[in-house]
Short mmCIF file of C-alpha atoms in Angstrom, two decimals:
data_model
loop_
_atom_site.label_atom_id
_atom_site.label_comp_id
_atom_site.label_asym_id
_atom_site.label_seq_id
_atom_site.Cartn_x
_atom_site.Cartn_y
_atom_site.Cartn_z
CA UNK A 29 -16.91 16.89 -39.61
CA UNK A 30 -15.92 18.00 -36.11
CA UNK A 31 -15.99 21.67 -35.16
CA UNK A 32 -14.33 22.94 -32.03
CA UNK A 33 -16.69 24.77 -29.67
CA UNK A 34 -14.36 25.97 -26.90
CA UNK A 35 -11.96 24.89 -24.24
CA UNK A 36 -11.47 25.06 -20.51
CA UNK A 37 -8.70 24.46 -17.97
CA UNK A 38 -8.96 22.78 -14.62
CA UNK A 39 -6.42 21.67 -12.07
CA UNK A 40 -6.78 17.95 -11.32
CA UNK A 41 -7.61 18.11 -7.63
CA UNK A 42 -4.46 20.02 -6.62
CA UNK A 43 -2.19 17.27 -7.93
CA UNK A 44 -0.08 19.82 -9.78
CA UNK A 45 -1.23 18.38 -13.11
CA UNK A 46 -2.88 20.76 -15.58
CA UNK A 47 -5.82 19.25 -17.43
CA UNK A 48 -6.72 20.81 -20.76
CA UNK A 49 -10.07 19.82 -22.22
CA UNK A 50 -11.89 20.60 -25.47
CA UNK A 51 -15.54 20.26 -26.36
CA UNK A 52 -16.31 19.13 -29.89
CA UNK A 53 -19.64 18.88 -31.70
CA UNK A 54 -20.18 16.32 -34.48
CA UNK A 55 -22.57 16.48 -37.44
CA UNK A 56 -24.88 14.21 -35.46
CA UNK A 57 -24.90 16.76 -32.59
CA UNK A 58 -23.18 14.33 -30.24
CA UNK A 59 -21.04 16.10 -27.65
CA UNK A 60 -17.76 14.50 -26.63
CA UNK A 61 -15.26 15.50 -23.97
CA UNK A 62 -11.62 14.98 -24.94
CA UNK A 63 -9.07 15.62 -22.20
CA UNK A 64 -5.52 15.93 -23.49
CA UNK A 65 -2.38 14.46 -21.99
CA UNK A 66 -1.24 16.27 -18.84
CA UNK A 67 1.44 18.88 -19.47
CA UNK A 68 4.90 18.05 -18.22
CA UNK A 69 5.47 19.94 -14.98
CA UNK A 70 8.13 22.63 -15.17
CA UNK A 71 7.58 24.42 -11.85
CA UNK A 72 7.00 23.48 -8.21
CA UNK A 73 4.48 20.69 -7.66
CA UNK A 74 1.22 21.85 -6.11
CA UNK A 75 0.85 19.49 -3.14
CA UNK A 76 -2.49 18.51 -1.62
CA UNK A 77 -3.11 20.49 1.59
CA UNK A 78 -3.27 17.31 3.65
CA UNK A 79 -2.13 13.72 3.44
CA UNK A 80 1.13 11.84 3.01
CA UNK A 81 2.88 9.80 0.34
CA UNK A 82 1.96 6.23 1.21
CA UNK A 83 2.34 2.79 -0.28
CA UNK A 84 0.92 0.73 2.56
CA UNK A 85 1.18 -2.85 3.76
CA UNK A 86 -0.53 -5.90 2.24
CA UNK A 87 -4.13 -6.13 3.42
CA UNK A 88 -7.10 -8.45 3.17
CA UNK A 89 -10.68 -7.57 2.30
CA UNK A 90 -13.39 -10.20 2.10
CA UNK A 91 -10.86 -13.03 1.89
CA UNK A 92 -8.76 -11.45 -0.89
CA UNK A 93 -5.21 -10.19 -0.31
CA UNK A 94 -3.97 -6.99 -1.97
CA UNK A 95 -0.28 -5.97 -2.24
CA UNK A 96 0.30 -2.21 -2.66
CA UNK A 97 3.48 -1.24 -4.50
CA UNK A 98 5.08 1.44 -6.66
CA UNK A 99 4.36 0.46 -10.25
CA UNK A 100 5.15 3.31 -12.64
CA UNK A 101 4.40 1.15 -15.68
CA UNK A 102 0.88 0.26 -14.57
CA UNK A 103 -1.89 0.05 -17.18
CA UNK A 104 -5.10 -1.96 -16.95
CA UNK A 105 -8.53 -2.26 -18.51
CA UNK A 106 -11.64 -3.10 -16.54
CA UNK A 107 -14.71 -1.67 -14.83
CA UNK A 108 -14.79 1.69 -13.02
CA UNK A 109 -17.34 2.77 -10.44
CA UNK A 110 -17.76 6.00 -8.47
CA UNK A 111 -18.35 7.00 -4.85
CA UNK A 112 -19.81 10.17 -3.39
CA UNK A 113 -21.81 11.52 -0.46
CA UNK A 114 -21.30 8.57 1.91
CA UNK A 115 -17.58 9.43 2.13
CA UNK A 116 -17.61 13.18 1.45
CA UNK A 117 -15.53 14.97 4.11
CA UNK A 118 -14.09 11.73 5.48
CA UNK A 119 -10.36 10.82 5.53
CA UNK A 120 -8.89 9.03 2.55
CA UNK A 121 -6.41 6.17 2.93
CA UNK A 122 -3.41 8.54 2.80
CA UNK A 123 -4.88 11.12 5.20
CA UNK A 124 -6.38 13.59 2.75
CA UNK A 125 -10.03 14.62 3.03
CA UNK A 126 -12.29 13.12 0.39
CA UNK A 127 -14.15 15.71 -1.67
CA UNK A 128 -16.58 14.17 -4.13
CA UNK A 129 -16.27 17.34 -6.26
CA UNK A 130 -12.49 16.94 -6.72
CA UNK A 131 -10.86 14.92 -9.48
CA UNK A 132 -9.60 11.99 -7.42
CA UNK A 133 -9.83 8.21 -7.40
CA UNK A 134 -9.38 5.11 -5.27
CA UNK A 135 -7.17 2.21 -6.36
CA UNK A 136 -6.37 -1.03 -4.55
CA UNK A 137 -2.58 -1.12 -4.96
CA UNK A 138 -1.10 2.02 -6.57
CA UNK A 139 0.92 4.42 -4.37
CA UNK A 140 -0.95 7.40 -2.95
CA UNK A 141 -0.95 9.96 -4.36
CA UNK A 142 -0.33 8.89 -7.93
CA UNK A 143 -1.50 10.52 -11.16
CA UNK A 144 -3.48 8.42 -13.64
CA UNK A 145 -5.26 8.90 -16.94
CA UNK A 146 -8.68 7.20 -17.06
CA UNK A 147 -10.35 6.71 -20.44
CA UNK A 148 -14.01 5.75 -20.73
CA UNK A 149 -14.03 3.08 -23.43
CA UNK A 150 -17.74 3.54 -24.08
CA UNK A 151 -17.52 7.18 -25.18
CA UNK A 152 -13.80 7.98 -25.58
CA UNK A 153 -13.69 10.59 -22.84
CA UNK A 154 -10.42 10.81 -20.89
CA UNK A 155 -9.54 12.48 -17.61
CA UNK A 156 -6.50 12.99 -15.37
CA UNK A 157 -7.12 11.97 -11.73
CA UNK A 158 -5.11 11.80 -8.51
CA UNK A 159 -5.26 8.48 -6.65
CA UNK A 160 -5.52 9.18 -2.91
CA UNK A 161 -7.65 6.35 -1.56
CA UNK A 162 -8.07 2.56 -1.49
CA UNK A 163 -10.82 0.64 -3.25
CA UNK A 164 -12.96 -0.54 -4.93
CA UNK A 165 -13.34 -4.01 -3.41
CA UNK A 166 -15.96 -5.49 -5.70
CA UNK A 167 -14.04 -8.18 -7.56
CA UNK A 168 -14.93 -7.01 -11.09
CA UNK A 169 -13.83 -3.36 -10.65
CA UNK A 170 -10.39 -1.78 -10.93
CA UNK A 171 -10.89 1.87 -9.91
CA UNK A 172 -13.37 3.98 -7.92
CA UNK A 173 -13.73 7.58 -9.11
CA UNK A 174 -15.05 10.71 -7.41
CA UNK A 175 -18.55 11.83 -8.33
CA UNK A 176 -17.19 14.82 -10.28
CA UNK A 177 -14.87 12.52 -12.20
CA UNK A 178 -17.78 10.24 -13.06
CA UNK A 179 -19.77 13.23 -14.29
CA UNK A 180 -16.98 14.41 -16.61
CA UNK A 181 -16.37 10.88 -17.88
CA UNK A 182 -20.08 10.51 -18.58
CA UNK A 183 -21.10 7.55 -16.44
CA UNK A 184 -22.57 9.06 -13.24
CA UNK A 185 -26.11 7.94 -14.06
CA UNK A 186 -25.04 4.51 -15.25
CA UNK A 187 -22.88 3.86 -12.17
CA UNK A 188 -20.14 1.84 -13.84
CA UNK A 189 -18.33 1.80 -17.17
CA UNK A 190 -15.47 0.09 -18.99
CA UNK A 191 -12.23 2.06 -18.68
CA UNK A 192 -8.53 1.99 -19.40
CA UNK A 193 -6.35 3.21 -16.52
CA UNK A 194 -2.76 4.32 -17.13
CA UNK A 195 -0.38 5.75 -14.55
CA UNK A 196 1.50 8.88 -15.65
CA UNK A 197 5.02 8.04 -14.44
CA UNK A 198 6.73 11.44 -14.70
CA UNK A 199 3.91 13.28 -12.96
CA UNK A 200 3.51 10.58 -10.30
CA UNK A 201 7.22 10.48 -9.47
CA UNK A 202 7.44 14.27 -9.35
CA UNK A 203 4.56 14.35 -6.88
CA UNK A 204 6.18 11.55 -4.87
CA UNK A 205 9.53 13.32 -4.63
CA UNK A 206 7.91 16.65 -3.71
CA UNK A 207 5.97 15.07 -0.83
CA UNK A 208 9.04 13.23 0.44
CA UNK A 209 11.08 16.44 0.29
CA UNK A 210 8.33 18.19 2.29
CA UNK A 211 8.55 15.50 4.99
CA UNK A 212 5.13 14.13 4.11
CA UNK A 213 5.82 10.44 3.52
CA UNK A 214 4.99 7.19 5.24
CA UNK A 215 7.86 5.79 7.30
CA UNK A 216 10.23 3.65 5.27
CA UNK A 217 9.68 5.37 1.90
CA UNK A 218 13.14 6.12 0.49
CA UNK A 219 14.06 9.47 -1.09
CA UNK A 220 14.76 9.28 -4.83
CA UNK A 221 18.36 9.64 -5.94
CA UNK A 222 19.64 13.18 -6.35
CA UNK A 223 21.18 12.12 -9.67
CA UNK A 224 17.70 11.90 -11.17
CA UNK A 225 17.59 8.10 -11.24
CA UNK A 226 14.28 6.36 -10.84
CA UNK A 227 13.13 5.68 -7.25
CA UNK A 228 14.57 2.52 -5.73
CA UNK A 229 11.09 1.07 -5.33
CA UNK A 230 10.34 1.28 -9.04
CA UNK A 231 10.11 -2.18 -10.62
CA UNK A 232 13.45 -3.20 -12.12
CA UNK A 233 14.90 -6.43 -13.54
CA UNK A 234 16.88 -7.35 -10.43
CA UNK A 235 15.56 -10.71 -9.19
CA UNK A 236 18.82 -11.87 -7.58
CA UNK A 237 18.27 -10.21 -4.16
CA UNK A 238 14.81 -11.76 -3.95
CA UNK A 239 16.14 -15.24 -4.70
CA UNK A 240 19.02 -14.87 -2.28
CA UNK A 241 16.79 -13.73 0.56
CA UNK A 242 13.45 -15.58 0.30
CA UNK A 243 12.58 -15.24 3.97
CA UNK A 244 10.55 -11.94 3.93
CA UNK A 245 7.97 -12.76 1.20
CA UNK A 246 6.48 -16.04 2.53
CA UNK A 247 4.80 -14.55 5.63
CA UNK A 248 2.91 -12.13 3.37
CA UNK A 249 2.04 -14.46 0.53
CA UNK A 250 1.35 -17.50 2.65
CA UNK A 251 -0.65 -15.86 5.40
CA UNK A 252 -4.24 -17.16 5.22
CA UNK A 253 -4.66 -16.92 8.99
CA UNK A 254 -6.56 -13.57 8.98
CA UNK A 255 -9.56 -15.09 7.18
CA UNK A 256 -10.59 -17.38 10.06
CA UNK A 257 -10.05 -14.48 12.46
CA UNK A 258 -12.40 -12.33 10.39
CA UNK A 259 -15.02 -15.07 10.48
CA UNK A 260 -14.69 -15.43 14.23
CA UNK A 261 -14.99 -11.66 14.69
CA UNK A 262 -18.13 -11.55 12.59
CA UNK A 263 -19.67 -14.31 14.68
CA UNK A 264 -18.76 -12.46 17.85
CA UNK A 265 -20.31 -9.28 16.51
CA UNK A 266 -23.55 -11.11 15.89
CA UNK A 267 -23.54 -12.47 19.43
CA UNK A 268 -23.02 -9.07 21.08
CA UNK A 269 -20.25 -7.14 22.80
CA UNK A 270 -18.84 -3.61 22.92
CA UNK A 271 -17.86 -2.03 19.58
CA UNK A 272 -17.20 1.28 17.89
CA UNK A 273 -19.69 1.66 15.05
CA UNK A 274 -18.29 4.09 12.48
CA UNK A 275 -20.91 3.83 9.76
CA UNK A 276 -23.84 1.98 8.22
CA UNK A 277 -24.43 1.56 4.50
CA UNK A 278 -27.02 0.21 2.12
CA UNK A 279 -24.33 -1.46 -0.04
CA UNK A 280 -21.61 -3.93 0.91
CA UNK A 281 -19.14 -2.14 -1.36
CA UNK A 282 -19.36 1.09 0.68
CA UNK A 283 -19.09 -0.91 3.90
CA UNK A 284 -15.92 -2.62 2.68
CA UNK A 285 -14.46 0.75 1.72
CA UNK A 286 -14.91 2.09 5.25
CA UNK A 287 -13.73 -1.21 6.73
CA UNK A 288 -10.39 -0.73 5.00
CA UNK A 289 -10.10 2.84 6.32
CA UNK A 290 -10.56 1.59 9.91
CA UNK A 291 -8.10 -1.31 9.88
CA UNK A 292 -5.37 0.65 11.69
CA UNK A 293 -7.65 1.08 14.70
CA UNK A 294 -8.07 -2.64 15.35
CA UNK A 295 -10.12 -5.66 14.23
CA UNK A 296 -13.01 -4.64 12.00
CA UNK A 297 -16.29 -6.35 11.24
CA UNK A 298 -19.24 -5.78 8.92
CA UNK A 299 -22.55 -6.71 10.52
CA UNK A 300 -25.50 -7.10 8.11
CA UNK A 301 -28.89 -6.16 9.57
CA UNK A 302 -32.13 -6.84 7.74
CA UNK A 303 -34.58 -3.92 7.74
CA UNK A 304 -38.15 -3.87 6.48
CA UNK A 305 -37.10 -3.01 2.94
CA UNK A 306 -33.38 -3.80 2.60
CA UNK A 307 -30.15 -4.93 4.24
CA UNK A 308 -28.03 -2.44 6.19
CA UNK A 309 -24.30 -3.09 6.57
CA UNK A 310 -22.85 -1.75 9.83
CA UNK A 311 -19.08 -1.25 10.06
CA UNK A 312 -17.61 -1.77 13.53
CA UNK A 313 -14.30 -1.98 15.38
CA UNK A 314 -13.98 -4.55 18.17
CA UNK A 315 -14.88 -6.38 20.28
CA UNK A 316 -13.43 -4.14 23.01
CA UNK A 317 -12.26 -5.21 26.47
CA UNK A 318 -14.20 -2.68 28.57
CA UNK A 319 -16.00 0.66 28.61
CA UNK A 320 -12.75 2.56 29.21
CA UNK A 321 -11.12 1.11 26.12
CA UNK A 322 -14.28 1.84 24.13
CA UNK A 323 -14.23 5.53 25.11
CA UNK A 324 -10.51 5.90 24.38
CA UNK A 325 -10.90 4.31 20.96
CA UNK A 326 -14.01 6.36 20.24
CA UNK A 327 -12.04 9.56 20.86
CA UNK A 328 -9.30 8.38 18.47
CA UNK A 329 -11.75 7.42 15.73
CA UNK A 330 -13.64 10.71 15.96
CA UNK A 331 -10.38 12.63 16.06
CA UNK A 332 -9.37 10.94 12.80
CA UNK A 333 -12.41 12.38 11.05
CA UNK A 334 -15.17 9.86 11.69
CA UNK A 335 -17.38 12.19 13.72
CA UNK A 336 -20.46 9.98 13.52
CA UNK A 337 -18.81 7.06 15.31
CA UNK A 338 -20.60 5.75 18.43
CA UNK A 339 -20.15 2.99 21.02
CA UNK A 340 -22.62 0.12 20.62
CA UNK A 341 -23.15 -3.00 22.70
CA UNK A 342 -25.64 -5.01 20.63
#
């Protein structure tokens, strides 16, 4: 028989979503965290202090294409992982600052920010998180969670776990509309209708315009050209040249995460280097034309929050 031990309240990383949790103790003395459904927002949305509402363009990581979109019916089951100190204090994909102690997450295609419920299928724990970053890029994972989120969901030590991820449509759209109204949205994101209708970008059964105008999709879907470019860049990086090195990691997954964050600055490469005990993955931008370009780009990269970036020539 379950007996309630207490409760606590916590804001889900300033997303404006109130998380209510209860601790219960079973006859077998097993503790379980049960986080209830987020309350429907009735007041002003509490916006993150930084960042914009962003969907983003299609992108390629390690030969795989990803297509971000607004999907307010999204639900998926798969493997979750978590990320922490390597990215603490660094920019997220929508311009926020990653705090491993906040309740946030990274997803490959959902709009940012969006509000999701993540349920650990191994222990039943559930948590409300704000998606504000891109990742993970390991093929068997569907979401990357902050360290604090992993602690509350009970899989920090294990590293990964089976989860169910569900977007909360009302909360996500309210956050979207509040950020657009505040002028904090990526260019091209339309304002939702004042009549209260769903946003225009929300999936709807209207295939006719797509069939009538097939020209835009093919360049995105049928665009394998970047893969050979990436291979050529990697070869060039091995051979030498001038680059901005923004980070070095012991895992390829962390390197790919940073590689995505740097794509707006120019061509990116991951250069593996074998050390005495392991492989180090260096993330670089380049090659660059000359020293002047390298210094200008270095200033931009550092100004964007990557203070450890340096110019390298090997």
